[in-house]
Amino acid sequence: MTQPQPLLPPPAPAQATEQLPYHRLARLSPRYRWWRPLLGTLVAAVAYMITVVVLMVVLAALGSGLGYPQDDDGWPEFGPVSGTAVDLLCIAVGIPVVLLVARWIGRRPAGTVSSVTGRLRWRWLLLCVLTAVPVQGLAMGCVFLLPADGGPESQWAGWPAFARALIMLVLLVPVQAAAEEYVFRGWLTQTAGAFLRSPWAALLPQAVLFAAAHGWGTPWGFADLVVFGMAAGWLTWRTGGLEASIALHTVNNLVAFGISAAVVDGLTSDDTAADAGWQLVVFDVLSMALYTAAVAWWLRRRRLDRTAPAPAPQPPAPLPWPPYGTAVPVPRQWAGQPGPGVAGAPWAGQPGPGTAGAGPWAGQAGPGAGVSPTAPDGAAPPPPASAGRPEAGTAFPPASPGTGGDGTDRP
């Protein structure tokens, strides 16, 4: 007779994994704590300053060894092209600083600062660069049509000087622009997004800090930088990575530095984008709007990952013992009862499974009774060793060999 099987509860439905947008990727680590983004920001600022100081000391020693003249402060005068290269390198060191802080302090893959896929999507970056080039070229063409401001006329630097400067700019401006994107649209946006769910609330602080990092020039120039920071931040959030903002920033800086390198002493000027006038700001904002619309158009025709799955919650550690009420009690063996794995019956004198012609008790007819089993050679089998029922008045079955009457083992 088969016993009814217990009814098992239905399996729990699988919970949908939360999808994190780009500005929330600081929470991607299973070891996320609220203080990690704040500590990482402090460590990144200190590490960046130390790295720049070390780089400046090395470059100063290199310039002195190469015989460059020194200014009043004892700093080597590298010249317009080499001096600009030093400035760009000092900004570019922000990339390894941010990536290492994300890995060591944030306890998450460093590539999550690049995009939701954990890496830089190079094909998408190239497509964004090809989109930004004609847009920036059109904007600069409109700027050249503006009337002159009455300042001194610029002089052509010549092809040899322009070629040297252009080679340096093509090599260093991309990493300089990418470093600013990793710092502002990357780390700072994700730090704010660790506490703010709204992407707009997370993008505003980095845009203001980005404008302030370029200096306090004209109100138009400051507003232009804030708009640039918001547009680049929206592109980063919308595309799930820094590629679109890096492309816009790189092409914009290459055009600006290239125009400066084309004139005599253009690279020595202290003017930045914060000093721009309202005419230039108008064309710059229009070009950013056109580029943003073009990227949005591309997004409708390309499939890009915009979110990353949040880490699954870790299951609780198993208890060292079963919880109360779930353990199955095991009865103590009776004296004379064979243990597990011993051939025989549960009680002494009871035939075990597979014994032909015997019932539950010795002498009791079981399945197959009435059939005389014979040995293979035709001889009758010997009678069983334990025949007959238990004697009347016996409380327990007789002890098996090797045990005492009180159930204790005897040597």
CSV table of C-alpha atoms in Angstrom, one decimal:
chain,number,residue,atom,x,y,z
A,1,MET,CA,0.0,0.0,0.0
A,2,THR,CA,1.6,3.2,-1.1
A,3,GLN,CA,1.5,6.2,1.2
A,4,PRO,CA,0.2,9.5,-0.2
A,5,GLN,CA,3.0,11.9,-1.2
A,6,PRO,CA,3.1,15.3,0.5
A,7,LEU,CA,1.9,18.2,-1.6
A,8,LEU,CA,4.8,20.5,-2.6
A,9,PRO,CA,4.2,24.3,-2.7
A,10,PRO,CA,4.2,25.8,-6.1
A,11,PRO,CA,7.6,27.4,-7.1
A,12,ALA,CA,7.9,31.1,-6.3
A,13,PRO,CA,7.6,33.3,-9.4
A,14,ALA,CA,11.0,34.6,-10.6
A,15,GLN,CA,11.4,38.3,-9.7
A,16,ALA,CA,12.3,40.7,-12.6
A,17,THR,CA,15.8,42.1,-12.3
A,18,GLU,CA,16.0,45.8,-11.8
A,19,GLN,CA,17.5,47.7,-14.8
A,20,LEU,CA,19.9,50.5,-13.9
A,21,PRO,CA,20.3,53.5,-16.2
A,22,TYR,CA,23.7,55.0,-16.7
A,23,HIS,CA,23.4,57.7,-14.0
A,24,ARG,CA,22.6,54.9,-11.4
A,25,LEU,CA,25.5,52.6,-12.2
A,26,ALA,CA,27.3,53.5,-8.9
A,27,ARG,CA,24.8,51.0,-7.4
A,28,LEU,CA,25.8,48.2,-9.7
A,29,SER,CA,28.3,46.8,-7.2
A,30,PRO,CA,26.9,44.0,-4.9
A,31,ARG,CA,29.1,45.7,-2.2
A,32,TYR,CA,27.5,49.1,-2.7
A,33,ARG,CA,27.3,51.3,0.3
A,34,TRP,CA,26.0,54.9,0.4
A,35,TRP,CA,29.4,56.3,1.5
A,36,ARG,CA,31.4,54.7,-1.4
A,37,PRO,CA,30.5,57.4,-4.1
A,38,LEU,CA,31.3,60.2,-1.6
A,39,LEU,CA,34.6,58.6,-0.5
A,40,GLY,CA,35.5,57.9,-4.1
A,41,THR,CA,35.0,61.6,-5.0
A,42,LEU,CA,37.3,62.7,-2.2
A,43,VAL,CA,39.9,60.1,-3.1
A,44,ALA,CA,39.7,61.0,-6.8
A,45,ALA,CA,40.3,64.7,-6.1
A,46,VAL,CA,43.3,64.0,-3.9
A,47,ALA,CA,44.8,61.4,-6.2
A,48,TYR,CA,44.3,63.7,-9.2
A,49,MET,CA,46.2,66.6,-7.5
A,50,ILE,CA,49.0,64.3,-6.4
A,51,THR,CA,49.3,62.9,-9.9
A,52,VAL,CA,49.4,66.4,-11.5
A,53,VAL,CA,52.1,67.5,-9.1
A,54,VAL,CA,54.2,64.5,-9.8
A,55,LEU,CA,53.8,65.0,-13.5
A,56,MET,CA,54.8,68.6,-13.3
A,57,VAL,CA,57.9,67.8,-11.3
A,58,VAL,CA,58.9,65.2,-13.8
A,59,LEU,CA,58.3,67.6,-16.7
A,60,ALA,CA,60.2,70.4,-15.0
A,61,ALA,CA,63.2,68.2,-14.5
A,62,LEU,CA,63.0,67.0,-18.1
A,63,GLY,CA,62.8,70.6,-19.4
A,64,SER,CA,65.7,71.7,-17.3
A,65,GLY,CA,67.8,68.8,-18.5
A,66,LEU,CA,67.0,69.6,-22.1
A,67,GLY,CA,68.1,73.2,-21.7
A,68,TYR,CA,64.7,75.0,-21.9
A,69,PRO,CA,64.8,78.6,-20.6
A,70,GLN,CA,63.1,79.2,-17.3
A,71,ASP,CA,60.6,81.9,-16.4
A,72,ASP,CA,60.5,84.0,-13.2
A,73,ASP,CA,58.9,81.1,-11.3
A,74,GLY,CA,61.6,78.6,-12.3
A,75,TRP,CA,59.3,76.7,-14.6
A,76,PRO,CA,60.7,75.7,-18.0
A,77,GLU,CA,59.3,77.6,-21.0
A,78,PHE,CA,58.4,74.9,-23.4
A,79,GLY,CA,57.0,77.1,-26.1
A,80,PRO,CA,53.4,77.3,-27.5
A,81,VAL,CA,53.2,73.8,-28.9
A,82,SER,CA,55.0,71.9,-26.1
A,83,GLY,CA,53.3,74.0,-23.4
A,84,THR,CA,49.9,73.2,-24.7
A,85,ALA,CA,50.9,69.5,-24.8
A,86,VAL,CA,51.8,69.7,-21.1
A,87,ASP,CA,48.4,71.3,-20.3
A,88,LEU,CA,46.5,68.7,-22.2
A,89,LEU,CA,48.5,65.9,-20.5
A,90,CYS,CA,47.7,67.3,-17.0
A,91,ILE,CA,44.0,67.0,-17.8
A,92,ALA,CA,44.3,63.6,-19.5
A,93,VAL,CA,45.6,61.9,-16.3
A,94,GLY,CA,42.0,62.2,-15.0
A,95,ILE,CA,41.1,59.1,-17.0
A,96,PRO,CA,43.2,56.5,-15.0
A,97,VAL,CA,42.4,58.2,-11.7
A,98,VAL,CA,38.6,57.9,-12.3
A,99,LEU,CA,38.8,54.3,-13.5
A,100,LEU,CA,41.0,53.2,-10.6
A,101,VAL,CA,38.7,54.9,-8.0
A,102,ALA,CA,35.7,53.2,-9.6
A,103,ARG,CA,37.4,49.8,-9.3
A,104,TRP,CA,38.9,50.1,-5.8
A,105,ILE,CA,36.5,52.4,-4.0
A,106,GLY,CA,33.3,51.8,-5.9
A,107,ARG,CA,33.9,48.0,-6.0
A,108,ARG,CA,32.5,47.7,-9.5
A,109,PRO,CA,34.1,47.2,-12.9
A,110,ALA,CA,36.0,50.3,-14.1
A,111,GLY,CA,34.3,50.0,-17.5
A,112,THR,CA,30.9,50.9,-16.0
A,113,VAL,CA,32.1,54.5,-16.2
A,114,SER,CA,32.4,54.2,-19.9
A,115,SER,CA,28.9,52.7,-20.6
A,116,VAL,CA,26.3,50.3,-19.4
A,117,THR,CA,28.0,47.5,-21.3
A,118,GLY,CA,31.2,47.8,-19.2
A,119,ARG,CA,33.3,49.1,-22.1
A,120,LEU,CA,33.7,51.8,-24.7
A,121,ARG,CA,31.6,51.0,-27.8
A,122,TRP,CA,34.1,52.0,-30.5
A,123,ARG,CA,31.8,51.6,-33.5
A,124,TRP,CA,29.2,53.8,-31.9
A,125,LEU,CA,31.9,56.3,-31.0
A,126,LEU,CA,33.2,56.5,-34.6
A,127,LEU,CA,29.6,57.0,-35.9
A,128,CYS,CA,29.2,59.9,-33.4
A,129,VAL,CA,32.5,61.5,-34.5
A,130,LEU,CA,31.4,61.3,-38.1
A,131,THR,CA,28.1,63.0,-37.1
A,132,ALA,CA,29.8,65.7,-35.1
A,133,VAL,CA,32.4,66.8,-37.8
A,134,PRO,CA,29.9,68.3,-40.3
A,135,VAL,CA,27.8,69.9,-37.6
A,136,GLN,CA,30.9,71.6,-36.1
A,137,GLY,CA,32.2,72.5,-39.5
A,138,LEU,CA,28.9,74.2,-40.3
A,139,ALA,CA,28.9,76.1,-37.0
A,140,MET,CA,32.5,77.4,-37.6
A,141,GLY,CA,31.6,78.5,-41.1
A,142,CYS,CA,28.8,80.6,-39.7
A,143,VAL,CA,31.1,82.1,-37.1
A,144,PHE,CA,33.6,83.2,-39.8
A,145,LEU,CA,30.8,85.2,-41.4
A,146,LEU,CA,30.4,87.3,-38.3
A,147,PRO,CA,31.8,90.8,-38.5
A,148,ALA,CA,35.2,91.5,-37.0
A,149,ASP,CA,35.2,92.8,-33.4
A,150,GLY,CA,37.8,95.5,-34.2
A,151,GLY,CA,40.8,93.8,-32.6
A,152,PRO,CA,44.2,93.3,-34.1
A,153,GLU,CA,44.3,91.3,-37.3
A,154,SER,CA,45.6,87.7,-36.8
A,155,GLN,CA,48.6,86.5,-38.8
A,156,TRP,CA,48.9,83.1,-40.4
A,157,ALA,CA,51.4,80.9,-38.4
A,158,GLY,CA,52.7,79.1,-41.6
A,159,TRP,CA,52.4,75.5,-42.6
A,160,PRO,CA,55.4,74.1,-40.7
A,161,ALA,CA,54.3,75.5,-37.4
A,162,PHE,CA,50.6,74.7,-38.0
A,163,ALA,CA,51.5,71.1,-39.0
A,164,ARG,CA,53.5,70.5,-35.8
A,165,ALA,CA,50.7,71.9,-33.7
A,166,LEU,CA,48.1,69.9,-35.5
A,167,ILE,CA,49.8,66.6,-35.0
A,168,MET,CA,50.1,67.3,-31.3
A,169,LEU,CA,46.5,68.3,-31.1
A,170,VAL,CA,45.2,65.2,-33.0
A,171,LEU,CA,47.1,63.0,-30.5
A,172,LEU,CA,46.3,64.7,-27.2
A,173,VAL,CA,43.0,66.5,-27.6
A,174,PRO,CA,40.9,63.3,-27.8
A,175,VAL,CA,42.3,62.0,-24.4
A,176,GLN,CA,41.9,65.5,-22.9
A,177,ALA,CA,38.3,65.8,-24.0
A,178,ALA,CA,37.6,62.2,-22.9
A,179,ALA,CA,39.1,62.9,-19.5
A,180,GLU,CA,36.7,65.8,-18.9
A,181,GLU,CA,33.8,63.5,-19.9
A,182,TYR,CA,34.9,60.7,-17.6
A,183,VAL,CA,35.2,63.2,-14.7
A,184,PHE,CA,32.0,65.3,-15.2
A,185,ARG,CA,29.6,63.2,-17.3
A,186,GLY,CA,31.0,60.0,-15.9
A,187,TRP,CA,32.0,59.9,-12.2
A,188,LEU,CA,30.2,63.0,-11.0
A,189,THR,CA,27.0,62.1,-12.8
A,190,GLN,CA,27.0,58.6,-11.3
A,191,THR,CA,27.9,59.9,-7.9
A,192,ALA,CA,24.8,62.2,-7.9
A,193,GLY,CA,22.7,59.4,-9.5
A,194,ALA,CA,23.5,57.1,-6.5
A,195,PHE,CA,21.2,59.3,-4.4
A,196,LEU,CA,18.9,60.8,-7.1
A,197,ARG,CA,16.7,58.8,-9.3
A,198,SER,CA,15.8,61.6,-11.7
A,199,PRO,CA,18.4,62.0,-14.5
A,200,TRP,CA,17.9,65.7,-14.7
A,201,ALA,CA,18.6,66.2,-11.0
A,202,ALA,CA,21.8,64.1,-11.4
A,203,LEU,CA,22.9,66.0,-14.5
A,204,LEU,CA,22.6,69.5,-13.2
A,205,PRO,CA,25.4,69.5,-10.6
A,206,GLN,CA,28.1,68.2,-13.0
A,207,ALA,CA,27.0,70.8,-15.7
A,208,VAL,CA,27.5,73.7,-13.2
A,209,LEU,CA,30.9,72.3,-12.0
A,210,PHE,CA,32.0,71.8,-15.6
A,211,ALA,CA,31.3,75.5,-16.4
A,212,ALA,CA,33.0,76.6,-13.2
A,213,ALA,CA,36.1,74.5,-14.0
A,214,HIS,CA,36.6,76.6,-17.2
A,215,GLY,CA,36.8,79.9,-15.2
A,216,TRP,CA,34.4,82.8,-14.6
A,217,GLY,CA,34.3,84.7,-17.9
A,218,THR,CA,31.3,86.4,-19.4
A,219,PRO,CA,27.8,85.4,-18.4
A,220,TRP,CA,27.2,84.2,-22.0
A,221,GLY,CA,30.2,82.0,-21.9
A,222,PHE,CA,29.3,80.5,-18.5
A,223,ALA,CA,25.7,79.8,-19.7
A,224,ASP,CA,27.1,78.2,-22.9
A,225,LEU,CA,29.2,75.8,-20.9
A,226,VAL,CA,26.3,74.9,-18.7
A,227,VAL,CA,24.2,74.2,-21.8
A,228,PHE,CA,27.0,72.1,-23.2
A,229,GLY,CA,27.3,70.1,-19.9
A,230,MET,CA,23.5,69.4,-19.9
A,231,ALA,CA,23.4,68.4,-23.6
A,232,ALA,CA,26.4,66.1,-23.2
A,233,GLY,CA,24.9,64.7,-20.0
A,234,TRP,CA,21.6,64.0,-21.6
A,235,LEU,CA,23.3,62.3,-24.5
A,236,THR,CA,25.2,60.1,-22.0
A,237,TRP,CA,22.0,59.1,-20.2
A,238,ARG,CA,20.0,58.6,-23.4
A,239,THR,CA,22.7,56.4,-25.1
A,240,GLY,CA,23.8,54.6,-22.0
A,241,GLY,CA,27.5,55.7,-22.4
A,242,LEU,CA,30.0,58.4,-22.9
A,243,GLU,CA,30.7,57.9,-26.6
A,244,ALA,CA,28.3,60.6,-27.9
A,245,SER,CA,29.6,63.2,-25.5
A,246,ILE,CA,33.2,62.3,-26.1
A,247,ALA,CA,32.7,62.7,-29.8
A,248,LEU,CA,31.1,66.1,-29.5
A,249,HIS,CA,33.7,67.4,-27.0
A,250,THR,CA,36.6,66.1,-29.0
A,251,VAL,CA,35.5,67.6,-32.4
A,252,ASN,CA,34.6,70.9,-30.7
A,253,ASN,CA,38.0,71.2,-29.0
A,254,LEU,CA,39.9,70.1,-32.1
A,255,VAL,CA,38.2,72.9,-34.1
A,256,ALA,CA,38.8,75.5,-31.4
A,257,PHE,CA,42.5,74.5,-30.8
A,258,GLY,CA,43.0,74.2,-34.6
A,259,ILE,CA,41.9,77.7,-35.2
A,260,SER,CA,44.2,79.0,-32.4
A,261,ALA,CA,47.1,77.0,-33.8
A,262,ALA,CA,46.6,78.5,-37.2
A,263,VAL,CA,47.6,82.0,-36.1
A,264,VAL,CA,50.7,83.4,-34.5
A,265,ASP,CA,50.8,83.0,-30.7
A,266,GLY,CA,47.2,81.6,-30.8
A,267,LEU,CA,48.0,78.7,-28.5
A,268,THR,CA,49.5,81.1,-25.8
A,269,SER,CA,46.2,82.9,-25.3
A,270,ASP,CA,44.5,82.5,-21.9
A,271,ASP,CA,41.0,82.8,-23.3
A,272,THR,CA,38.7,79.8,-22.8
A,273,ALA,CA,35.2,79.0,-23.8
A,274,ALA,CA,34.0,80.9,-20.7
A,275,ASP,CA,35.1,84.2,-22.4
A,276,ALA,CA,32.9,83.7,-25.5
A,277,GLY,CA,30.6,86.5,-26.6
A,278,TRP,CA,26.9,86.1,-27.3
A,279,GLN,CA,27.3,85.8,-31.1
A,280,LEU,CA,29.5,82.8,-30.7
A,281,VAL,CA,27.3,81.3,-28.0
A,282,VAL,CA,24.2,81.5,-30.3
A,283,PHE,CA,25.9,79.4,-33.0
A,284,ASP,CA,27.4,77.0,-30.4
A,285,VAL,CA,24.0,76.3,-28.9
A,286,LEU,CA,22.5,75.8,-32.3
A,287,SER,CA,25.2,73.3,-33.2
A,288,MET,CA,24.7,71.4,-30.0
A,289,ALA,CA,21.0,71.2,-30.7
A,290,LEU,CA,21.6,70.0,-34.2
A,291,TYR,CA,24.1,67.3,-33.1
A,292,THR,CA,21.7,66.1,-30.3
A,293,ALA,CA,18.9,65.8,-32.8
A,294,ALA,CA,21.2,63.8,-35.2
A,295,VAL,CA,22.2,61.4,-32.4
A,296,ALA,CA,18.6,60.9,-31.5
A,297,TRP,CA,17.8,60.1,-35.1
A,298,TRP,CA,20.6,57.5,-35.2
A,299,LEU,CA,19.2,56.0,-32.0
A,300,ARG,CA,15.9,55.2,-33.7
A,301,ARG,CA,17.8,53.2,-36.3
A,302,ARG,CA,20.3,51.4,-34.0
A,303,ARG,CA,19.8,49.2,-31.0
A,304,LEU,CA,21.9,50.3,-28.1
A,305,ASP,CA,21.9,49.0,-24.5
A,306,ARG,CA,20.8,51.8,-22.3
A,307,THR,CA,20.6,50.0,-18.9
A,308,ALA,CA,22.5,47.3,-17.0
A,309,PRO,CA,20.9,44.7,-14.8
A,310,ALA,CA,21.3,45.3,-11.1
A,311,PRO,CA,23.1,42.7,-9.1
A,312,ALA,CA,20.8,39.9,-7.8
A,313,PRO,CA,20.4,39.9,-4.0
A,314,GLN,CA,22.6,37.3,-2.3
A,315,PRO,CA,20.7,34.3,-0.7
A,316,PRO,CA,20.9,34.1,3.1
A,317,ALA,CA,23.5,31.8,4.6
A,318,PRO,CA,22.2,28.3,5.5
A,319,LEU,CA,21.6,27.7,9.2
A,320,PRO,CA,24.0,25.2,10.9
A,321,TRP,CA,21.0,23.1,12.0
A,322,PRO,CA,17.5,22.6,10.6
A,323,PRO,CA,14.9,25.0,11.8
A,324,TYR,CA,12.5,23.8,14.5
A,325,GLY,CA,9.7,21.6,13.2
A,326,THR,CA,11.3,20.5,10.0
A,327,ALA,CA,13.7,17.8,11.2
A,328,VAL,CA,12.4,14.2,10.9
A,329,PRO,CA,13.1,12.3,14.2
A,330,VAL,CA,14.9,9.0,13.9
A,331,PRO,CA,13.7,6.3,16.4
A,332,ARG,CA,16.4,4.5,18.5
A,333,GLN,CA,17.0,1.0,17.4
A,334,TRP,CA,15.6,-1.8,19.5
A,335,ALA,CA,17.8,-4.4,21.0
A,336,GLY,CA,18.3,-7.1,18.5
A,337,GLN,CA,17.2,-5.0,15.6
A,338,PRO,CA,19.8,-5.0,12.8
A,339,GLY,CA,21.1,-1.6,11.7
A,340,PRO,CA,21.0,-0.1,8.3
A,341,GLY,CA,22.7,-2.2,5.6
A,342,VAL,CA,22.5,-5.5,7.6
A,343,ALA,CA,20.8,-8.2,5.6
A,344,GLY,CA,17.8,-9.5,7.4
A,345,ALA,CA,14.4,-8.4,8.7
A,346,PRO,CA,13.5,-5.4,10.8
A,347,TRP,CA,12.8,-7.8,13.7
A,348,ALA,CA,14.7,-10.9,14.8
A,349,GLY,CA,13.2,-13.9,13.4
A,350,GLN,CA,11.4,-12.0,10.6
A,351,PRO,CA,12.6,-12.8,7.1
A,352,GLY,CA,13.9,-9.8,5.2
A,353,PRO,CA,12.9,-8.7,1.8
A,354,GLY,CA,13.4,-11.2,-1.0
A,355,THR,CA,13.0,-14.3,1.2
A,356,ALA,CA,10.7,-16.7,-0.7
A,357,GLY,CA,7.8,-18.4,1.0
A,358,ALA,CA,7.9,-16.4,4.2
A,359,GLY,CA,5.4,-13.8,5.5
A,360,PRO,CA,5.9,-11.0,7.9
A,361,TRP,CA,6.5,-13.4,10.7
A,362,ALA,CA,8.2,-16.7,10.8
A,363,GLY,CA,5.8,-19.4,10.2
A,364,GLN,CA,3.2,-17.1,8.7
A,365,ALA,CA,2.2,-17.8,5.2
A,366,GLY,CA,3.1,-15.0,3.0
A,367,PRO,CA,3.1,-14.5,-0.8
A,368,GLY,CA,3.9,-17.7,-2.5
A,369,ALA,CA,2.8,-20.0,0.3
A,370,GLY,CA,1.9,-23.5,-0.8
A,371,VAL,CA,4.6,-23.7,-3.3
A,372,SER,CA,7.5,-25.9,-2.3
A,373,PRO,CA,10.7,-24.2,-3.2
A,374,THR,CA,13.5,-26.5,-4.3
A,375,ALA,CA,17.2,-26.1,-4.4
A,376,PRO,CA,18.9,-25.9,-7.8
A,377,ASP,CA,19.9,-29.6,-7.5
A,378,GLY,CA,16.4,-30.8,-6.7
A,379,ALA,CA,16.9,-31.3,-3.0
A,380,ALA,CA,14.5,-29.9,-0.5
A,381,PRO,CA,15.8,-26.7,1.2
A,382,PRO,CA,16.7,-26.9,4.9
A,383,PRO,CA,14.1,-25.5,7.3
A,384,PRO,CA,14.6,-21.9,8.3
A,385,ALA,CA,16.7,-21.2,11.3
A,386,SER,CA,14.1,-19.3,13.2
A,387,ALA,CA,10.7,-20.9,12.9
A,388,GLY,CA,7.6,-20.2,14.9
A,389,ARG,CA,6.0,-17.1,16.2
A,390,PRO,CA,7.3,-15.1,19.2
A,391,GLU,CA,6.5,-16.7,22.5
A,392,ALA,CA,3.6,-15.4,24.4
A,393,GLY,CA,4.4,-12.9,27.1
A,394,THR,CA,7.6,-11.8,25.3
A,395,ALA,CA,7.7,-8.0,25.4
A,396,PHE,CA,10.5,-7.6,22.8
A,397,PRO,CA,11.9,-9.9,20.2
A,398,PRO,CA,14.8,-12.1,21.3
A,399,ALA,CA,18.1,-10.4,21.2
A,400,SER,CA,20.4,-11.0,18.3
A,401,PRO,CA,23.7,-12.6,18.8
A,402,GLY,CA,26.3,-10.3,20.3
A,403,THR,CA,23.9,-8.4,22.5
A,404,GLY,CA,22.7,-8.8,26.0
A,405,GLY,CA,19.2,-9.1,27.2
A,406,ASP,CA,19.2,-5.5,28.4
A,407,GLY,CA,20.0,-4.2,24.9
A,408,THR,CA,23.7,-3.5,25.7
A,409,ASP,CA,26.5,-4.9,23.6
A,410,ARG,CA,28.5,-7.7,25.0
A,411,PRO,CA,32.1,-8.2,24.0
